[in-house]
Short mmCIF file of C-alpha atoms in Angstrom, two decimals:
data_model
loop_
_atom_site.label_atom_id
_atom_site.label_comp_id
_atom_site.label_asym_id
_atom_site.label_seq_id
_atom_site.Cartn_x
_atom_site.Cartn_y
_atom_site.Cartn_z
CA MET A 1 85.16 140.01 107.96
CA ALA A 2 85.87 136.31 107.33
CA THR A 3 89.62 135.33 107.74
CA VAL A 4 91.33 134.00 104.74
CA PRO A 5 93.25 130.66 104.84
CA ALA A 6 96.62 130.99 103.24
CA GLU A 7 97.29 129.74 100.13
CA PRO A 8 98.82 125.93 100.14
CA ILE A 9 102.43 125.82 99.33
CA ARG A 10 102.44 122.60 96.98
CA ASP A 11 106.44 122.39 97.10
CA ILE A 12 106.68 118.50 97.54
CA ALA A 13 106.17 116.54 93.86
CA HIS A 14 105.92 112.76 95.56
CA LEU A 15 107.48 109.89 97.69
CA GLY A 16 110.59 109.39 95.89
CA HIS A 17 112.05 106.58 97.34
CA VAL A 18 112.86 104.44 100.42
CA GLU A 19 115.74 102.90 101.72
CA MET A 20 114.90 99.73 103.91
CA LEU A 21 117.50 97.88 106.44
CA THR A 22 117.72 94.03 105.90
CA THR A 23 119.44 91.76 107.69
CA ASN A 24 119.85 89.74 104.28
CA LEU A 25 120.42 91.40 101.65
CA ASP A 26 120.39 88.46 99.29
CA ALA A 27 117.36 86.99 100.33
CA SER A 28 115.56 90.08 100.29
CA VAL A 29 116.78 90.75 96.46
CA GLY A 30 115.26 87.65 95.71
CA TYR A 31 112.02 88.31 97.15
CA PHE A 32 111.50 91.73 95.33
CA HIS A 33 113.09 90.67 92.33
CA ASP A 34 111.21 87.33 91.78
CA VAL A 35 108.38 87.48 93.93
CA LEU A 36 107.14 91.14 93.28
CA GLY A 37 108.98 91.31 90.19
CA MET A 38 111.40 94.42 90.45
CA GLU A 39 114.43 95.04 88.29
CA VAL A 40 117.39 95.78 90.26
CA SER A 41 118.69 98.66 88.69
CA GLY A 42 121.93 99.23 90.40
CA GLU A 43 124.26 97.86 93.22
CA ALA A 44 126.85 99.51 95.93
CA PRO A 45 128.88 98.15 98.41
CA GLY A 46 126.66 96.23 101.11
CA SER A 47 123.23 98.41 98.94
CA ALA A 48 121.00 97.06 95.93
CA TYR A 49 118.91 99.89 93.99
CA MET A 50 115.51 98.27 92.96
CA ARG A 51 112.91 99.49 90.73
CA ALA A 52 108.99 98.79 89.61
CA PHE A 53 108.48 98.94 85.92
CA TRP A 54 106.42 102.05 86.19
CA ASP A 55 108.87 104.38 88.29
CA TYR A 56 110.36 106.75 85.87
CA GLU A 57 113.61 107.38 87.99
CA PRO A 58 115.66 104.21 87.99
CA ALA A 59 115.36 103.29 91.76
CA SER A 60 112.42 103.60 94.20
CA LEU A 61 113.51 100.96 97.02
CA LYS A 62 117.50 100.86 98.30
CA LEU A 63 117.71 97.68 100.14
CA THR A 64 121.55 97.74 102.73
CA ALA A 65 122.43 95.05 104.62
CA SER A 66 122.33 95.98 108.41
CA GLU A 67 122.41 93.97 111.93
CA GLN A 68 119.25 94.68 112.08
CA ALA A 69 115.94 95.27 109.82
CA GLY A 70 113.89 98.80 109.45
CA LEU A 71 114.37 101.58 107.79
CA GLY A 72 117.46 103.86 106.39
CA HIS A 73 115.46 107.11 104.92
CA VAL A 74 112.21 108.06 103.66
CA ALA A 75 113.04 110.78 100.33
CA PHE A 76 110.85 113.03 99.31
CA ARG A 77 111.42 114.89 95.57
CA THR A 78 110.83 118.36 95.42
CA MET A 79 108.71 120.92 92.58
CA SER A 80 111.87 122.41 92.15
CA PRO A 81 115.29 123.61 93.11
CA GLN A 82 113.02 126.57 94.33
CA ALA A 83 111.28 124.43 96.05
CA LEU A 84 114.25 122.30 97.86
CA ASP A 85 115.31 125.67 99.30
CA ARG A 86 112.17 126.69 100.69
CA ARG A 87 112.07 123.60 102.90
CA VAL A 88 115.78 123.47 103.72
CA ALA A 89 114.47 127.28 104.40
CA SER A 90 111.64 126.04 106.48
CA LEU A 91 113.27 123.86 108.36
CA ALA A 92 116.58 125.88 109.46
CA ARG A 93 114.16 128.28 111.10
CA SER A 94 112.66 125.61 112.88
CA GLY A 95 115.84 124.58 114.60
CA THR A 96 115.68 121.06 112.30
CA GLU A 97 118.95 120.22 112.11
CA GLY A 98 120.29 118.78 108.51
CA SER A 99 122.76 118.20 106.41
CA TRP A 100 123.71 118.32 102.40
CA SER A 101 124.62 115.29 100.86
CA GLU A 102 126.24 114.97 97.06
CA GLY A 103 123.32 112.37 96.39
CA ASP A 104 123.18 108.48 95.67
CA PHE A 105 122.38 106.62 92.99
CA GLY A 106 120.40 108.13 90.61
CA HIS A 107 119.77 111.56 92.33
CA GLY A 108 121.51 114.36 93.16
CA ARG A 109 122.27 116.59 96.07
CA SER A 110 119.53 116.08 98.96
CA PHE A 111 118.98 117.53 102.40
CA GLN A 112 118.87 114.62 105.21
CA PHE A 113 117.02 115.41 108.50
CA LEU A 114 114.96 113.64 111.54
CA ASP A 115 111.15 113.96 111.87
CA PRO A 116 110.42 114.00 115.70
CA ASP A 117 110.49 110.31 115.89
CA GLY A 118 113.70 110.20 114.75
CA HIS A 119 113.22 108.48 111.21
CA GLN A 120 115.74 109.69 108.65
CA PHE A 121 114.12 111.65 105.85
CA GLU A 122 115.94 113.65 103.17
CA ILE A 123 114.48 115.60 100.23
CA TYR A 124 115.67 116.20 96.58
CA TYR A 125 114.99 117.83 93.26
CA ASP A 126 117.62 116.68 90.30
CA THR A 127 117.14 113.29 89.55
CA GLU A 128 117.69 110.65 86.36
CA ARG A 129 115.13 109.76 84.10
CA TYR A 130 115.31 106.02 83.77
CA ALA A 131 116.62 104.74 80.81
CA PRO A 132 115.27 101.12 80.14
CA PRO A 133 118.57 98.97 78.08
CA PRO A 134 117.59 97.18 75.11
CA GLU A 135 115.50 93.72 76.40
CA LEU A 136 113.55 96.18 79.52
CA ARG A 137 112.64 98.76 76.21
CA PRO A 138 108.60 98.95 76.57
CA ALA A 139 106.46 99.10 72.77
CA LEU A 140 105.17 102.20 74.15
CA LYS A 141 106.86 105.18 74.54
CA ASN A 142 104.67 107.04 77.08
CA GLN A 143 105.31 103.39 80.04
CA PRO A 144 108.74 104.01 81.26
CA GLN A 145 109.90 99.87 81.24
CA ARG A 146 107.74 97.02 79.76
CA PHE A 147 106.25 95.31 81.77
CA PRO A 148 108.11 92.17 83.33
CA ALA A 149 105.63 89.38 83.03
CA ARG A 150 107.39 87.77 86.43
CA GLY A 151 106.18 87.14 89.98
CA VAL A 152 103.47 89.75 91.69
CA GLY A 153 105.53 92.55 88.49
CA VAL A 154 104.13 95.04 90.90
CA ARG A 155 103.60 98.27 89.24
CA GLU A 156 105.36 101.65 91.72
CA LEU A 157 106.14 102.82 94.54
CA ASP A 158 103.08 103.82 96.59
CA HIS A 159 103.48 104.31 100.44
CA VAL A 160 104.91 104.11 103.08
CA ASN A 161 103.94 103.24 107.01
CA LEU A 162 106.26 104.56 109.98
CA LEU A 163 105.82 104.14 113.50
CA GLY A 164 105.52 107.03 116.40
CA LEU A 165 105.34 107.82 119.84
CA GLU A 166 102.81 110.71 118.69
CA PRO A 167 101.21 110.88 115.32
CA ALA A 168 99.60 114.31 115.58
CA GLU A 169 103.46 115.74 116.44
CA ASN A 170 104.90 113.89 113.67
CA ARG A 171 101.63 115.20 110.98
CA VAL A 172 102.54 118.68 112.19
CA PHE A 173 105.62 118.39 111.27
CA LEU A 174 105.31 117.25 107.78
CA GLU A 175 102.28 119.61 107.44
CA GLU A 176 104.53 122.47 108.39
CA HIS A 177 107.61 121.87 107.58
CA LEU A 178 106.94 119.49 103.91
CA ALA A 179 103.59 121.33 103.28
CA LEU A 180 101.81 117.99 102.93
CA ARG A 181 98.26 117.90 103.29
CA LEU A 182 96.30 115.56 106.04
CA THR A 183 93.69 113.25 104.27
CA GLU A 184 92.79 111.16 106.97
CA GLN A 185 93.25 109.75 110.65
CA ILE A 186 92.44 108.30 113.71
CA LEU A 187 90.61 110.27 116.49
CA LEU A 188 90.95 108.11 119.58
CA ASP A 189 87.92 108.92 122.79
CA ASP A 190 90.92 110.62 124.56
CA GLY A 191 91.22 113.03 121.14
CA SER A 192 94.64 111.71 121.04
CA GLU A 193 95.29 110.96 117.17
CA ALA A 194 96.48 107.09 116.69
CA GLY A 195 96.95 107.38 112.77
CA VAL A 196 97.48 110.20 110.44
CA TRP A 197 97.65 109.83 106.54
CA LEU A 198 99.23 112.64 104.46
CA ALA A 199 99.78 113.33 100.65
CA SER A 200 101.73 115.80 98.66
CA ASN A 201 99.09 115.83 95.50
CA GLN A 202 96.13 114.11 94.45
CA LYS A 203 96.95 110.80 95.53
CA SER A 204 95.01 110.18 99.02
CA TYR A 205 98.20 109.30 100.50
CA GLU A 206 101.93 108.37 100.80
CA ILE A 207 102.72 108.39 103.80
CA VAL A 208 101.41 106.81 107.43
CA TYR A 209 101.68 107.68 110.90
CA THR A 210 100.22 104.97 113.08
CA ARG A 211 100.77 104.76 117.26
CA ASP A 212 104.01 102.67 118.49
CA ALA A 213 101.71 99.71 120.52
CA THR A 214 105.46 99.24 122.15
CA GLY A 215 106.24 102.94 123.56
CA THR A 216 109.68 102.77 120.88
CA PRO A 217 110.66 106.02 118.91
CA GLY A 218 111.81 105.64 115.52
CA ARG A 219 110.70 102.32 114.08
CA PHE A 220 109.00 101.15 110.73
CA HIS A 221 105.53 100.17 109.93
CA HIS A 222 105.74 98.62 106.35
CA LEU A 223 106.65 99.40 102.51
CA ALA A 224 103.80 99.52 99.90
CA TYR A 225 103.82 98.36 96.36
CA LEU A 226 101.03 99.11 93.97
CA VAL A 227 99.40 96.31 91.57
CA ASP A 228 96.99 97.98 88.87
CA GLU A 229 93.85 96.05 90.29
CA ARG A 230 92.09 93.60 92.81
CA GLU A 231 92.69 90.67 91.04
CA ASP A 232 96.67 91.25 91.11
CA VAL A 233 96.55 91.33 95.06
CA LEU A 234 94.94 87.90 94.79
CA ARG A 235 97.22 86.58 92.42
CA ALA A 236 99.87 88.38 94.40
CA ALA A 237 98.60 85.91 97.49
CA ASP A 238 99.32 82.65 95.30
CA ILE A 239 102.37 83.53 93.85
CA CYS A 240 103.24 84.40 97.93
CA LEU A 241 102.12 80.69 98.64
CA GLU A 242 104.42 79.00 96.06
CA TYR A 243 107.71 81.09 97.61
CA GLY A 244 106.97 79.92 100.70
CA VAL A 245 106.37 83.94 101.62
CA GLU A 246 104.97 84.46 105.38
CA MET A 247 101.62 86.30 104.89
CA GLU A 248 100.36 88.30 107.64
CA SER A 249 97.30 89.89 106.63
CA GLY A 250 94.73 89.96 103.91
CA PRO A 251 93.78 90.13 100.93
CA HIS A 252 91.05 92.16 102.05
CA LYS A 253 90.33 95.98 101.64
CA HIS A 254 90.87 98.94 104.29
CA ALA A 255 87.58 100.75 105.53
CA ILE A 256 90.52 104.04 105.39
CA GLN A 257 91.50 104.91 102.47
CA GLN A 258 89.87 101.91 100.55
CA THR A 259 93.25 100.34 99.38
CA PHE A 260 92.74 96.35 98.67
CA PHE A 261 95.99 94.99 100.37
CA LEU A 262 97.59 91.92 100.93
CA TYR A 263 101.05 92.38 104.00
CA THR A 264 103.69 89.77 103.86
CA TRP A 265 107.20 89.99 105.82
CA GLU A 266 109.99 89.60 103.58
CA PRO A 267 112.70 87.35 104.11
CA GLY A 268 114.88 90.39 105.23
CA GLY A 269 112.93 91.27 108.54
CA ASN A 270 110.47 93.85 106.93
CA ARG A 271 106.58 94.09 106.46
CA ILE A 272 105.23 94.43 102.61
CA GLU A 273 102.15 95.51 101.47
CA VAL A 274 100.34 94.83 98.11
CA CYS A 275 98.00 96.73 97.34
CA ALA A 276 95.59 98.13 94.75
CA GLY A 277 92.91 100.43 94.54
CA GLY A 278 92.42 104.02 96.73
CA TYR A 279 91.62 107.15 95.28
CA LEU A 280 92.96 110.38 94.26
CA ILE A 281 92.18 113.70 95.75
CA LEU A 282 90.48 116.23 93.09
CA ASP A 283 88.89 119.01 95.42
CA PRO A 284 91.33 121.45 96.84
CA ALA A 285 89.22 121.76 99.79
CA HIS A 286 89.14 118.16 100.60
CA GLU A 287 88.49 118.13 104.43
CA PRO A 288 90.46 114.88 106.27
CA VAL A 289 88.09 111.81 107.49
CA VAL A 290 87.92 111.06 110.87
CA TRP A 291 87.53 108.20 111.61
CA SER A 292 86.48 107.37 115.95
CA GLN A 293 87.68 105.05 117.78
CA ALA A 294 84.71 103.19 117.45
CA GLU A 295 84.18 102.95 113.87
CA ARG A 296 87.62 101.73 113.85
CA ALA A 297 86.77 98.47 116.54
CA LYS A 298 84.60 98.05 113.91
CA GLY A 299 87.55 95.96 111.47
CA GLN A 300 88.17 96.91 107.79
CA ALA A 301 85.79 97.48 105.17
CA TRP A 302 83.98 94.29 105.01
CA GLY A 303 84.46 93.44 109.15
CA MET A 304 87.44 91.23 109.33
CA GLN A 305 89.85 91.86 112.54
CA THR A 306 93.53 93.34 111.52
CA VAL A 307 95.72 89.70 113.13
CA ALA A 308 96.98 91.47 116.62
CA SER A 309 100.76 91.70 115.04
CA PHE A 310 99.87 93.96 113.00
CA HIS A 311 99.18 96.67 115.15
CA ILE A 312 102.06 95.93 117.60
CA LYS A 313 105.17 94.19 115.70
CA GLY A 314 107.03 96.74 113.79
CA THR A 315 111.08 96.86 112.39
CA PRO A 316 113.52 96.46 114.81
CA PRO A 317 111.83 94.07 116.89
CA VAL A 318 111.41 95.06 120.55
CA PRO A 319 111.21 92.45 123.43
CA GLN A 320 108.01 94.78 124.17
CA GLU A 321 106.20 93.13 120.97
CA GLU A 322 106.37 89.84 122.91
CA GLU A 323 104.92 91.06 125.86
CA LEU A 324 101.68 92.53 124.28
CA LEU A 325 101.41 89.83 121.68
CA ALA A 326 100.89 87.32 124.47
CA GLY A 327 98.27 88.82 125.62
CA HIS A 328 96.89 88.59 123.02
#
């Protein structure tokens, strides 16, 4: 008799927000406000909270002043209070240490823990819905905030990419304890996983792990905000040019996930992506798409080879980056 697969548990609703560490808080706020068109929705000593116009929660980004750029934490919202308790129980059974927090701007209590690579995560359920002030109130009641008509005008938080020593180990951890599902992956000739793309819902991905070329654990690769269409990404490049923002790669189209992309460096030291496109996964029995080493060597969707810095640089920066870049 054939084995009946276990019923998937979808306890995580979506990627909620990301805390990013910046070496220049004021300049980073300026980048996200003036260039990307986001709003400052809250402030705390050493931190600023920001939102895109379609974020239903008060903030999807927390910027925190730090001596080094990088990741503060990644936060996922659960489907219910019971789902939160189930995920915490799963982590406890595995021996993963964590602690409860009373919450932060815009959301209630959360459980904080580390992934196998040392990145900090939190999961929460209780949250606030954004209530716009009169000047940001939209004409359509099914839209959280009016379109800012400033800068790029990003729509919402899309995904986060983390660097890891072993993407496979982090993948298994998130599959087992957050019930995320693998949608695409890069499988090298030696059988190891160089990159994994995972999601909690019908989006094709919300979090990515790619192998850190420097062999350093716990680093940050990039954060991505979504725009409506490819033309918006092209316009974003023109806006970045006007503001003197450093552009690393793109505009171009990814083969994996098929997103149209532009990578930039914000003044606080972190890589930021503006993206459009991608796809939804409606098939509940979706099989992960596997890319071989030879297929990835062909470059992006239309053949452009990704710049070396994209595969090497992360935050916080480490000395090994310059050694590896010198070899290209």
